[in-house]
GROMACS .gro file of C-alpha atoms in nm:
model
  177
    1UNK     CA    1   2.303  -9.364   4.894
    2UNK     CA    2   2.175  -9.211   4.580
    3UNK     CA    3   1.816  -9.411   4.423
    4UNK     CA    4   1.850  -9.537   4.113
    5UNK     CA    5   1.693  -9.297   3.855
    6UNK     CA    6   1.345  -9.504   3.680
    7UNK     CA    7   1.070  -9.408   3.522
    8UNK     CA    8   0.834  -9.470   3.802
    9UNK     CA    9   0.996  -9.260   4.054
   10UNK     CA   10   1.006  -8.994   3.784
   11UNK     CA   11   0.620  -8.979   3.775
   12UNK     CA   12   0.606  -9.058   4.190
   13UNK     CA   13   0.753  -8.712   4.183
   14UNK     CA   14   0.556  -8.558   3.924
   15UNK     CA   15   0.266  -8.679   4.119
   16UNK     CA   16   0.360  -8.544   4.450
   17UNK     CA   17   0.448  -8.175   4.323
   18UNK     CA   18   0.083  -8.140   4.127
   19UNK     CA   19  -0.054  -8.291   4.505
   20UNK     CA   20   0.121  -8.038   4.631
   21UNK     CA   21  -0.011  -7.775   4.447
   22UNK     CA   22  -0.365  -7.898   4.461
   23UNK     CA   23  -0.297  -7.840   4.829
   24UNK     CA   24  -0.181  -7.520   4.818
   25UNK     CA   25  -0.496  -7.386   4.619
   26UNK     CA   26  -0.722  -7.554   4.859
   27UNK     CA   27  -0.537  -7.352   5.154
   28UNK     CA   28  -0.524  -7.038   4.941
   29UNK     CA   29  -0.938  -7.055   4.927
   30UNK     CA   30  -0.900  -6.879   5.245
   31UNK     CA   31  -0.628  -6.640   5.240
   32UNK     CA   32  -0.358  -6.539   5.014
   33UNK     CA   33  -0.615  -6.476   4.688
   34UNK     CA   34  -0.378  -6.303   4.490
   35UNK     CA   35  -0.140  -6.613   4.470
   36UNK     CA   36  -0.432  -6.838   4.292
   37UNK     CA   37  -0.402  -6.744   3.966
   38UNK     CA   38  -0.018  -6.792   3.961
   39UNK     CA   39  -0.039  -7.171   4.107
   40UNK     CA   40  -0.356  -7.233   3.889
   41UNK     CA   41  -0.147  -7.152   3.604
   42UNK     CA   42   0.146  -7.383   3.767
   43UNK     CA   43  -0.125  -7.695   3.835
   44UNK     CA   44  -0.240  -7.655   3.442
   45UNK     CA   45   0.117  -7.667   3.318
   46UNK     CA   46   0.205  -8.008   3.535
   47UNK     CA   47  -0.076  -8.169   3.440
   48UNK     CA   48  -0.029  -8.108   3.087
   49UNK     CA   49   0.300  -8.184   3.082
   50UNK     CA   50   0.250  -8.504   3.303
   51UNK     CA   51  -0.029  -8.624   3.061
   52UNK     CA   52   0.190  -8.565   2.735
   53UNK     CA   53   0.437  -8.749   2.927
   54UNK     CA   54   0.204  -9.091   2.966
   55UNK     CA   55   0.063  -9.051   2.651
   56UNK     CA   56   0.408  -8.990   2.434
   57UNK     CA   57   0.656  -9.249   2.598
   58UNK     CA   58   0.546  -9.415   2.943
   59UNK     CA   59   0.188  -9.589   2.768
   60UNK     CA   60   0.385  -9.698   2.443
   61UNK     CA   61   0.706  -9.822   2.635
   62UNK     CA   62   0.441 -10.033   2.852
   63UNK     CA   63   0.179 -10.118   2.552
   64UNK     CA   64   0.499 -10.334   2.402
   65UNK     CA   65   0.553 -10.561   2.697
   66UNK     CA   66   0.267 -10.582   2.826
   67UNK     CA   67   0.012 -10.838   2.863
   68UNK     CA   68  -0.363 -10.841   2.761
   69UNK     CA   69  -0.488 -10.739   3.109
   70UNK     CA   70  -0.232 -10.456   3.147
   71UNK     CA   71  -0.285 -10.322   2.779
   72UNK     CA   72  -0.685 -10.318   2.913
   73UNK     CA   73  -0.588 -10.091   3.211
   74UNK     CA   74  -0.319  -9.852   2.981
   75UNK     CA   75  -0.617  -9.780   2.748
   76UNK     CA   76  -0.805  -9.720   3.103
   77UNK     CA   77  -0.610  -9.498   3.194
   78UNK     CA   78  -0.548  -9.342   2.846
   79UNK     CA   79  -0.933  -9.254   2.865
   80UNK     CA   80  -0.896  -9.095   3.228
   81UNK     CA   81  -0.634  -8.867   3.041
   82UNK     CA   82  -0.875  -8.789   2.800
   83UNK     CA   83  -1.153  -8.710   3.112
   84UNK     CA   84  -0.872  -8.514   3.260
   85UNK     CA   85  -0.787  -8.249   2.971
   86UNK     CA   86  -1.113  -8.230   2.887
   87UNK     CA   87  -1.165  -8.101   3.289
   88UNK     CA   88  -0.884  -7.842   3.294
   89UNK     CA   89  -0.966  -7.727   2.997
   90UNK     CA   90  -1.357  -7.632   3.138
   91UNK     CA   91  -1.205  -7.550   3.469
   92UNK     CA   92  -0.962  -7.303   3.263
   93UNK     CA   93  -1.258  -7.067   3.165
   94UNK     CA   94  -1.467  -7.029   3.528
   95UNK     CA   95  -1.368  -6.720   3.730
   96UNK     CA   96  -1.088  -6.809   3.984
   97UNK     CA   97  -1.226  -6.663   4.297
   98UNK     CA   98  -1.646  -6.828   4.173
   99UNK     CA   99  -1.789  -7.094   4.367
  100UNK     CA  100  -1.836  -7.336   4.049
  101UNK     CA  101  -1.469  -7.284   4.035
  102UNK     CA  102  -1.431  -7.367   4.417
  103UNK     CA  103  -1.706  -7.703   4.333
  104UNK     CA  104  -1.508  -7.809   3.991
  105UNK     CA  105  -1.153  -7.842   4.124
  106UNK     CA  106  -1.288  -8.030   4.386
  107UNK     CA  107  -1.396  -8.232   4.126
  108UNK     CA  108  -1.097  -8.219   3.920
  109UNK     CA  109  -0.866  -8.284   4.226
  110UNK     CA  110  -1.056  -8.633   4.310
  111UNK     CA  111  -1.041  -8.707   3.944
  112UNK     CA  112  -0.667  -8.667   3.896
  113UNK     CA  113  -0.574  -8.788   4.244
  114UNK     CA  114  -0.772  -9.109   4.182
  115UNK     CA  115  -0.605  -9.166   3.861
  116UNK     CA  116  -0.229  -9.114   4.014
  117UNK     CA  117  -0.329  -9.413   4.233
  118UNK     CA  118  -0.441  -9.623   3.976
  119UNK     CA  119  -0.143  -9.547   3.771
  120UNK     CA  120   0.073  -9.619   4.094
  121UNK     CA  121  -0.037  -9.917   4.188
  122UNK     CA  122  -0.142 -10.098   3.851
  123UNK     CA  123   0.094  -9.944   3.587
  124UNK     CA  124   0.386  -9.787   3.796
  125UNK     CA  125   0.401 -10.107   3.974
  126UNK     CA  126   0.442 -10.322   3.652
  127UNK     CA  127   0.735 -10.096   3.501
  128UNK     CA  128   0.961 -10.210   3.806
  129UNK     CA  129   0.867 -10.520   3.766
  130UNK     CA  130   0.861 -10.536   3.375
  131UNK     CA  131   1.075 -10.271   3.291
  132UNK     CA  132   1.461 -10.403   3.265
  133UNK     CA  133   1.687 -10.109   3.470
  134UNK     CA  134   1.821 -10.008   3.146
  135UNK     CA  135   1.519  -9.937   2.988
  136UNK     CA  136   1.369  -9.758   3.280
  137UNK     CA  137   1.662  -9.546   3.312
  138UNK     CA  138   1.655  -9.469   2.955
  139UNK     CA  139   1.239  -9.384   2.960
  140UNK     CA  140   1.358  -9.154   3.280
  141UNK     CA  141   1.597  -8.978   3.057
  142UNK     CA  142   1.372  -8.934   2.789
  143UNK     CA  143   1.119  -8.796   2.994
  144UNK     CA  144   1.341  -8.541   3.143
  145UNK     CA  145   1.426  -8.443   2.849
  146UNK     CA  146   1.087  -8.385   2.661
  147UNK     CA  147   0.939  -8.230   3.031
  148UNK     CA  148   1.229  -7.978   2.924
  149UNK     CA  149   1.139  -7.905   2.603
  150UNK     CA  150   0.766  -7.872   2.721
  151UNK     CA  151   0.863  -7.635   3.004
  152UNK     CA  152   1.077  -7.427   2.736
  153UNK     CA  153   0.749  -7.368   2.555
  154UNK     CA  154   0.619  -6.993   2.542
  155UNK     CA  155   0.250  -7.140   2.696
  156UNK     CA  156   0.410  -7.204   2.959
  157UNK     CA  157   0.633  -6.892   3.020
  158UNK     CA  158   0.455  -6.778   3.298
  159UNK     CA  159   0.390  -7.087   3.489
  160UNK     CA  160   0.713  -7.221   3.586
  161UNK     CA  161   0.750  -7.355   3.974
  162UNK     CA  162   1.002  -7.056   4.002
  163UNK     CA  163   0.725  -6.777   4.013
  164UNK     CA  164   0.434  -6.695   4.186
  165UNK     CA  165   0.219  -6.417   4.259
  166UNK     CA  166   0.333  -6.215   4.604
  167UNK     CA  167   0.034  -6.152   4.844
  168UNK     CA  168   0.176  -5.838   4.887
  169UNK     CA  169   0.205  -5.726   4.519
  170UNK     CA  170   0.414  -5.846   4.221
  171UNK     CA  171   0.617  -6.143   4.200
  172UNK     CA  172   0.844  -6.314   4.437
  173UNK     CA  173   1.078  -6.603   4.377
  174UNK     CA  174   1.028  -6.949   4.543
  175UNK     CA  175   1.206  -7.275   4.561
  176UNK     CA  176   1.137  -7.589   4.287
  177UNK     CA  177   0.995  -7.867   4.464
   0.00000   0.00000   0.00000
């Protein structure tokens, strides 16, 4: 039986790949060096993408029907996107391979992992319950969409889920997802 497409499952998703790849950069700390800079370059382009997605349609959509209390945790949360760029963006210019860079995404990756379970239980959880299906399956499309148009950017060339950086030399190709 095929779910029903909604705006929270949409970011459920995005959530789990960037956990994924926060993963994969903690195992890669050991071995497999010469992948790092590849799924670095992948983690920076999800969460940018993700956070232009809140901030450009899933916050306003939710600002309109919500109430008082919710609005208080949107703008929460709108300042723990503000923490987050503000983090890559430092985390951007340390060496890969340094130990502050090793101490920093550990740092980053509570930040950003904390947040997704805010935003899934407080805000995720009110769009099912507040958002009619229509109008979550309409804020799914639109996302889609504009996390198209983001990934067709020339930034983010390089960073797409379909390449990373072959242990062995040069590129391979690997699955989405």
């Amino acid at each position: 039986m095929e779910q029903q497409a909604s705006v929270a499952q949409f970011l459920r998703d995005d959530h789990k790949v960037i956990r994924g790849l926060f993963r994969q950069i903690q195992v890669l700390e050991d071995r497999a060096h010469e992948m790092k800079p590849g799924l670095l370059r992948q983690l920076w382009m999800e969460l940018e993408i993700h956070d232009r997605l809140d901030r450009e349609i899933l916050y306003p959509a939710l600002m309109s029907v919500a109430d008082e209390g919710v609005r208080g945790r949107i703008v929460d949360l709108l300042d723990a996107h503000r923490e987050m760029r503000d983090g890559i963006e430092s985390v951007k210019e340390i060496s890969p391979d340094s130990e502050y860079m090793q101490q920093k995404m550990r740092e980053l990756r509570s930040n950003v992992l904390v947040h997704f379970d805010d935003e899934e239980h407080d805000i995720l959880g009110f769009a099912e319950r507040s958002l009619h299906p229509a109008k979550s399956r309409e804020l799914f499309d639109e996302m889609k969409q504009r996390k198209q148009e983001l990934l067709a950017l020339p930034y983010y060339k390089d960073a797409g889920p379909e390449r990373a950086q072959n242990p062995r030399g040069g590129e391979q190709k690997r699955k989405a997802g």
